[in-house]
Amino acid sequence: MALNGNGCCWIQERILSRNGCSVFLAPRSRSSAVILPRKSTALSFSSSFQFQGFVVDRKQSSSSMQTAAVRHLVGSVTKTQGLRFAVVVARFNEIVTRQLLEGALDTFRKYSVNEEDIDVVWVPGSFEIGIVAERLGKSRNYHAILCIGAVIRGDTTHYDAVANSVASGVLSAGLNSGVPCIFGVLTCEDMDQALNRAGGKSGNKGAECALTAIEMASLFDHHLK
């Protein structure tokens, strides 16, 4: 920084704006300063911003702006040819889980998934779902894994421990295998609530989760390989 004979302040410091355009302060009196943009091919922007006490005017050059098209990647529920699925089902509370399974299989059929492309694996309880789902995912034989179970609250804290562990296990299975693992495990207060969600008045969560499995399998197969 230097002063000339007229008391003007010369500022040699270069300021780099957010768009990469180099600008310099022109000689003005101490009370004011304007910024002159150096010739640049970088984009400039409208409006202004405060920078170290100076107001910088940013002019937009619409002719030089290039707008890239935004891509939306969405899984399809109609293109199911060649997709393979595994369904891991807990045997505990089978009166509920079997109805969830039937709802899932009906949905797979409805959306033209071949029956030979579906494998059903039974495990003793919901706690065992995670490790089996991860092993199936790592086999690279399936495009998505649907996990079905029912955890119903009892008179002890066992419910909370199992419900949290099952959710964590299914999440870890998907993250560790890189294959979508869909959480189709009911966590309910009582048996009536569970049955209502397994084909009763609240619908069938197994069917809903099967549709999620199809969409995620399609998304990964067509867009995220």
CSV table of C-alpha atoms in Angstrom, one decimal:
chain,number,residue,atom,x,y,z
A,1,MET,CA,0.0,0.0,0.0
A,2,ALA,CA,1.3,3.5,-0.9
A,3,LEU,CA,0.1,7.2,-0.9
A,4,ASN,CA,0.5,9.4,-4.0
A,5,GLY,CA,0.8,13.2,-3.9
A,6,ASN,CA,-3.0,13.6,-4.0
A,7,GLY,CA,-3.5,11.6,-0.9
A,8,CYS,CA,-4.9,8.7,-2.8
A,9,CYS,CA,-4.4,5.2,-1.4
A,10,TRP,CA,-2.8,2.7,-3.8
A,11,ILE,CA,-3.6,-0.9,-2.7
A,12,GLN,CA,-1.5,-3.5,-4.5
A,13,GLU,CA,-3.1,-6.5,-2.8
A,14,ARG,CA,-4.9,-8.9,-5.1
A,15,ILE,CA,-8.3,-10.3,-4.0
A,16,LEU,CA,-9.5,-13.6,-5.3
A,17,SER,CA,-13.2,-13.8,-5.5
A,18,ARG,CA,-15.2,-17.0,-5.0
A,19,ASN,CA,-15.4,-17.7,-8.7
A,20,GLY,CA,-11.6,-17.4,-9.1
A,21,CYS,CA,-11.7,-14.0,-10.8
A,22,SER,CA,-8.7,-11.8,-9.8
A,23,VAL,CA,-9.6,-8.2,-8.9
A,24,PHE,CA,-7.5,-5.2,-7.8
A,25,LEU,CA,-8.3,-2.1,-5.8
A,26,ALA,CA,-8.0,1.1,-7.9
A,27,PRO,CA,-6.5,4.3,-6.4
A,28,ARG,CA,-9.1,6.3,-4.6
A,29,SER,CA,-9.3,8.4,-1.5
A,30,ARG,CA,-9.1,6.8,1.9
A,31,SER,CA,-12.8,7.2,2.3
A,32,SER,CA,-13.8,5.0,-0.6
A,33,ALA,CA,-12.5,2.3,-2.9
A,34,VAL,CA,-13.8,0.5,-5.8
A,35,ILE,CA,-12.8,-2.8,-7.3
A,36,LEU,CA,-11.9,-3.2,-10.9
A,37,PRO,CA,-12.1,-6.7,-12.3
A,38,ARG,CA,-9.1,-8.0,-14.2
A,39,LYS,CA,-10.0,-9.4,-17.6
A,40,SER,CA,-10.8,-13.1,-17.0
A,41,THR,CA,-12.7,-15.9,-18.6
A,42,ALA,CA,-14.1,-17.0,-15.2
A,43,LEU,CA,-17.8,-16.4,-14.4
A,44,SER,CA,-18.8,-13.3,-12.5
A,45,PHE,CA,-21.9,-13.1,-10.3
A,46,SER,CA,-24.4,-10.5,-9.6
A,47,SER,CA,-25.2,-8.9,-6.2
A,48,SER,CA,-22.4,-7.9,-3.8
A,49,PHE,CA,-20.5,-9.1,-0.8
A,50,GLN,CA,-18.5,-7.5,2.0
A,51,PHE,CA,-14.8,-8.3,2.0
A,52,GLN,CA,-12.4,-6.8,4.6
A,53,GLY,CA,-14.4,-3.6,4.8
A,54,PHE,CA,-14.8,-3.1,1.0
A,55,VAL,CA,-18.0,-3.6,-1.0
A,56,VAL,CA,-17.4,-5.7,-4.0
A,57,ASP,CA,-19.8,-5.6,-6.9
A,58,ARG,CA,-20.2,-8.8,-8.8
A,59,LYS,CA,-21.8,-8.6,-12.3
A,60,GLN,CA,-23.3,-11.6,-13.8
A,61,SER,CA,-22.5,-12.5,-17.4
A,62,SER,CA,-25.4,-14.6,-18.6
A,63,SER,CA,-23.9,-15.1,-22.0
A,64,SER,CA,-20.8,-16.9,-20.5
A,65,MET,CA,-22.8,-19.1,-18.1
A,66,GLN,CA,-23.1,-22.8,-19.0
A,67,THR,CA,-25.9,-24.6,-17.3
A,68,ALA,CA,-25.5,-28.4,-17.0
A,69,ALA,CA,-28.6,-30.6,-17.0
A,70,VAL,CA,-29.3,-32.2,-13.7
A,71,ARG,CA,-29.6,-36.0,-13.8
A,72,HIS,CA,-32.1,-37.8,-11.6
A,73,LEU,CA,-31.2,-41.4,-11.0
A,74,VAL,CA,-34.3,-43.4,-10.0
A,75,GLY,CA,-34.8,-47.1,-9.7
A,76,SER,CA,-37.6,-48.7,-11.8
A,77,VAL,CA,-40.2,-51.1,-10.4
A,78,THR,CA,-41.1,-52.3,-13.9
A,79,LYS,CA,-37.7,-53.5,-15.2
A,80,THR,CA,-37.2,-56.5,-13.1
A,81,GLN,CA,-35.8,-58.9,-15.7
A,82,GLY,CA,-32.6,-60.5,-14.4
A,83,LEU,CA,-32.8,-59.2,-10.9
A,84,ARG,CA,-32.3,-61.7,-8.1
A,85,PHE,CA,-33.5,-61.4,-4.5
A,86,ALA,CA,-33.0,-63.1,-1.2
A,87,VAL,CA,-35.5,-63.0,1.6
A,88,VAL,CA,-34.3,-63.7,5.1
A,89,VAL,CA,-37.2,-64.6,7.4
A,90,ALA,CA,-37.2,-65.1,11.2
A,91,ARG,CA,-39.1,-68.1,12.4
A,92,PHE,CA,-39.9,-66.6,15.8
A,93,ASN,CA,-43.4,-65.1,15.7
A,94,GLU,CA,-44.0,-67.1,12.6
A,95,ILE,CA,-47.8,-66.4,12.6
A,96,VAL,CA,-46.7,-62.8,11.7
A,97,THR,CA,-43.6,-63.4,9.7
A,98,ARG,CA,-45.1,-65.9,7.4
A,99,GLN,CA,-47.8,-63.5,6.4
A,100,LEU,CA,-45.2,-60.8,5.8
A,101,LEU,CA,-43.4,-63.3,3.6
A,102,GLU,CA,-46.5,-64.1,1.6
A,103,GLY,CA,-47.1,-60.4,1.0
A,104,ALA,CA,-43.5,-60.0,-0.2
A,105,LEU,CA,-43.7,-62.9,-2.6
A,106,ASP,CA,-47.1,-61.7,-4.0
A,107,THR,CA,-45.5,-58.3,-4.7
A,108,PHE,CA,-42.5,-59.9,-6.5
A,109,ARG,CA,-44.9,-61.9,-8.7
A,110,LYS,CA,-47.0,-58.9,-9.4
A,111,TYR,CA,-43.9,-57.0,-10.7
A,112,SER,CA,-42.8,-59.9,-12.8
A,113,VAL,CA,-39.9,-61.2,-10.8
A,114,ASN,CA,-39.3,-64.8,-11.7
A,115,GLU,CA,-39.8,-67.3,-8.9
A,116,GLU,CA,-36.4,-68.9,-9.7
A,117,ASP,CA,-34.8,-65.6,-9.0
A,118,ILE,CA,-36.0,-65.5,-5.4
A,119,ASP,CA,-34.4,-67.5,-2.5
A,120,VAL,CA,-36.0,-67.6,0.9
A,121,VAL,CA,-33.7,-68.2,3.9
A,122,TRP,CA,-35.2,-69.0,7.3
A,123,VAL,CA,-33.4,-68.1,10.5
A,124,PRO,CA,-34.4,-68.8,14.2
A,125,GLY,CA,-35.2,-65.3,15.2
A,126,SER,CA,-34.8,-61.6,14.2
A,127,PHE,CA,-31.5,-61.3,16.0
A,128,GLU,CA,-29.9,-63.7,13.4
A,129,ILE,CA,-31.1,-61.8,10.4
A,130,GLY,CA,-28.2,-59.4,10.1
A,131,ILE,CA,-25.3,-61.9,9.8
A,132,VAL,CA,-27.1,-64.0,7.3
A,133,ALA,CA,-28.1,-61.0,5.2
A,134,GLU,CA,-24.5,-59.8,5.1
A,135,ARG,CA,-23.2,-63.2,4.0
A,136,LEU,CA,-25.9,-63.4,1.3
A,137,GLY,CA,-24.9,-59.9,0.1
A,138,LYS,CA,-21.2,-60.7,0.0
A,139,SER,CA,-22.0,-63.8,-2.2
A,140,ARG,CA,-22.8,-61.4,-5.0
A,141,ASN,CA,-25.6,-63.6,-6.1
A,142,TYR,CA,-28.4,-61.1,-5.3
A,143,HIS,CA,-29.3,-57.6,-6.2
A,144,ALA,CA,-31.2,-56.9,-2.9
A,145,ILE,CA,-31.8,-58.7,0.4
A,146,LEU,CA,-35.2,-58.4,2.1
A,147,CYS,CA,-35.1,-58.9,5.9
A,148,ILE,CA,-38.4,-60.0,7.5
A,149,GLY,CA,-39.1,-60.4,11.2
A,150,ALA,CA,-41.3,-59.4,14.1
A,151,VAL,CA,-40.2,-58.2,17.5
A,152,ILE,CA,-43.0,-57.7,20.0
A,153,ARG,CA,-42.7,-56.0,23.3
A,154,GLY,CA,-43.0,-58.1,26.4
A,155,ASP,CA,-42.7,-57.4,30.1
A,156,THR,CA,-38.9,-57.1,30.1
A,157,THR,CA,-36.3,-54.9,28.4
A,158,HIS,CA,-35.4,-57.7,26.1
A,159,TYR,CA,-37.5,-56.0,23.4
A,160,ASP,CA,-35.4,-52.9,23.3
A,161,ALA,CA,-32.2,-54.8,23.1
A,162,VAL,CA,-33.3,-57.0,20.3
A,163,ALA,CA,-35.1,-54.3,18.3
A,164,ASN,CA,-32.0,-52.0,18.3
A,165,SER,CA,-29.6,-54.9,17.5
A,166,VAL,CA,-31.7,-56.1,14.6
A,167,ALA,CA,-31.9,-52.7,13.1
A,168,SER,CA,-28.2,-52.2,13.5
A,169,GLY,CA,-27.5,-55.6,12.0
A,170,VAL,CA,-29.5,-55.0,8.9
A,171,LEU,CA,-27.9,-51.6,8.4
A,172,SER,CA,-24.4,-53.1,8.8
A,173,ALA,CA,-25.2,-55.9,6.4
A,174,GLY,CA,-26.0,-53.4,3.6
A,175,LEU,CA,-23.0,-51.2,4.3
A,176,ASN,CA,-20.5,-54.0,4.6
A,177,SER,CA,-21.7,-56.0,1.6
A,178,GLY,CA,-22.6,-53.1,-0.7
A,179,VAL,CA,-26.0,-54.7,-1.5
A,180,PRO,CA,-29.3,-53.1,-0.5
A,181,CYS,CA,-30.7,-54.8,2.7
A,182,ILE,CA,-34.3,-53.8,3.2
A,183,PHE,CA,-35.6,-53.5,6.8
A,184,GLY,CA,-38.8,-55.4,6.9
A,185,VAL,CA,-38.8,-56.2,10.7
A,186,LEU,CA,-41.9,-55.2,12.6
A,187,THR,CA,-41.3,-53.7,16.1
A,188,CYS,CA,-44.7,-53.7,17.8
A,189,GLU,CA,-46.2,-53.2,21.2
A,190,ASP,CA,-48.4,-56.3,21.0
A,191,MET,CA,-49.5,-59.2,18.7
A,192,ASP,CA,-52.6,-57.4,17.5
A,193,GLN,CA,-50.5,-54.5,16.2
A,194,ALA,CA,-48.2,-56.9,14.5
A,195,LEU,CA,-51.0,-58.8,12.8
A,196,ASN,CA,-52.6,-55.5,11.6
A,197,ARG,CA,-49.3,-54.8,9.8
A,198,ALA,CA,-49.0,-58.3,8.3
A,199,GLY,CA,-52.1,-58.2,6.1
A,200,GLY,CA,-54.6,-56.6,8.4
A,201,LYS,CA,-56.2,-53.2,8.4
A,202,SER,CA,-52.8,-51.5,8.3
A,203,GLY,CA,-51.7,-53.3,5.1
A,204,ASN,CA,-48.8,-55.7,4.6
A,205,LYS,CA,-45.4,-54.3,5.4
A,206,GLY,CA,-43.8,-57.3,3.7
A,207,ALA,CA,-45.4,-56.2,0.4
A,208,GLU,CA,-44.2,-52.7,0.9
A,209,CYS,CA,-40.7,-53.7,1.6
A,210,ALA,CA,-40.6,-56.0,-1.4
A,211,LEU,CA,-41.4,-53.0,-3.6
A,212,THR,CA,-38.6,-51.1,-1.9
A,213,ALA,CA,-36.3,-54.0,-2.6
A,214,ILE,CA,-37.2,-54.0,-6.3
A,215,GLU,CA,-36.6,-50.3,-6.7
A,216,MET,CA,-33.3,-50.4,-4.8
A,217,ALA,CA,-32.1,-53.4,-6.8
A,218,SER,CA,-32.9,-51.6,-10.0
A,219,LEU,CA,-31.2,-48.4,-8.9
A,220,PHE,CA,-28.0,-50.2,-8.1
A,221,ASP,CA,-28.1,-52.4,-11.2
A,222,HIS,CA,-28.8,-49.6,-13.7
A,223,HIS,CA,-27.1,-46.6,-12.2
A,224,LEU,CA,-24.8,-47.4,-9.3
A,225,LYS,CA,-22.6,-50.2,-10.5
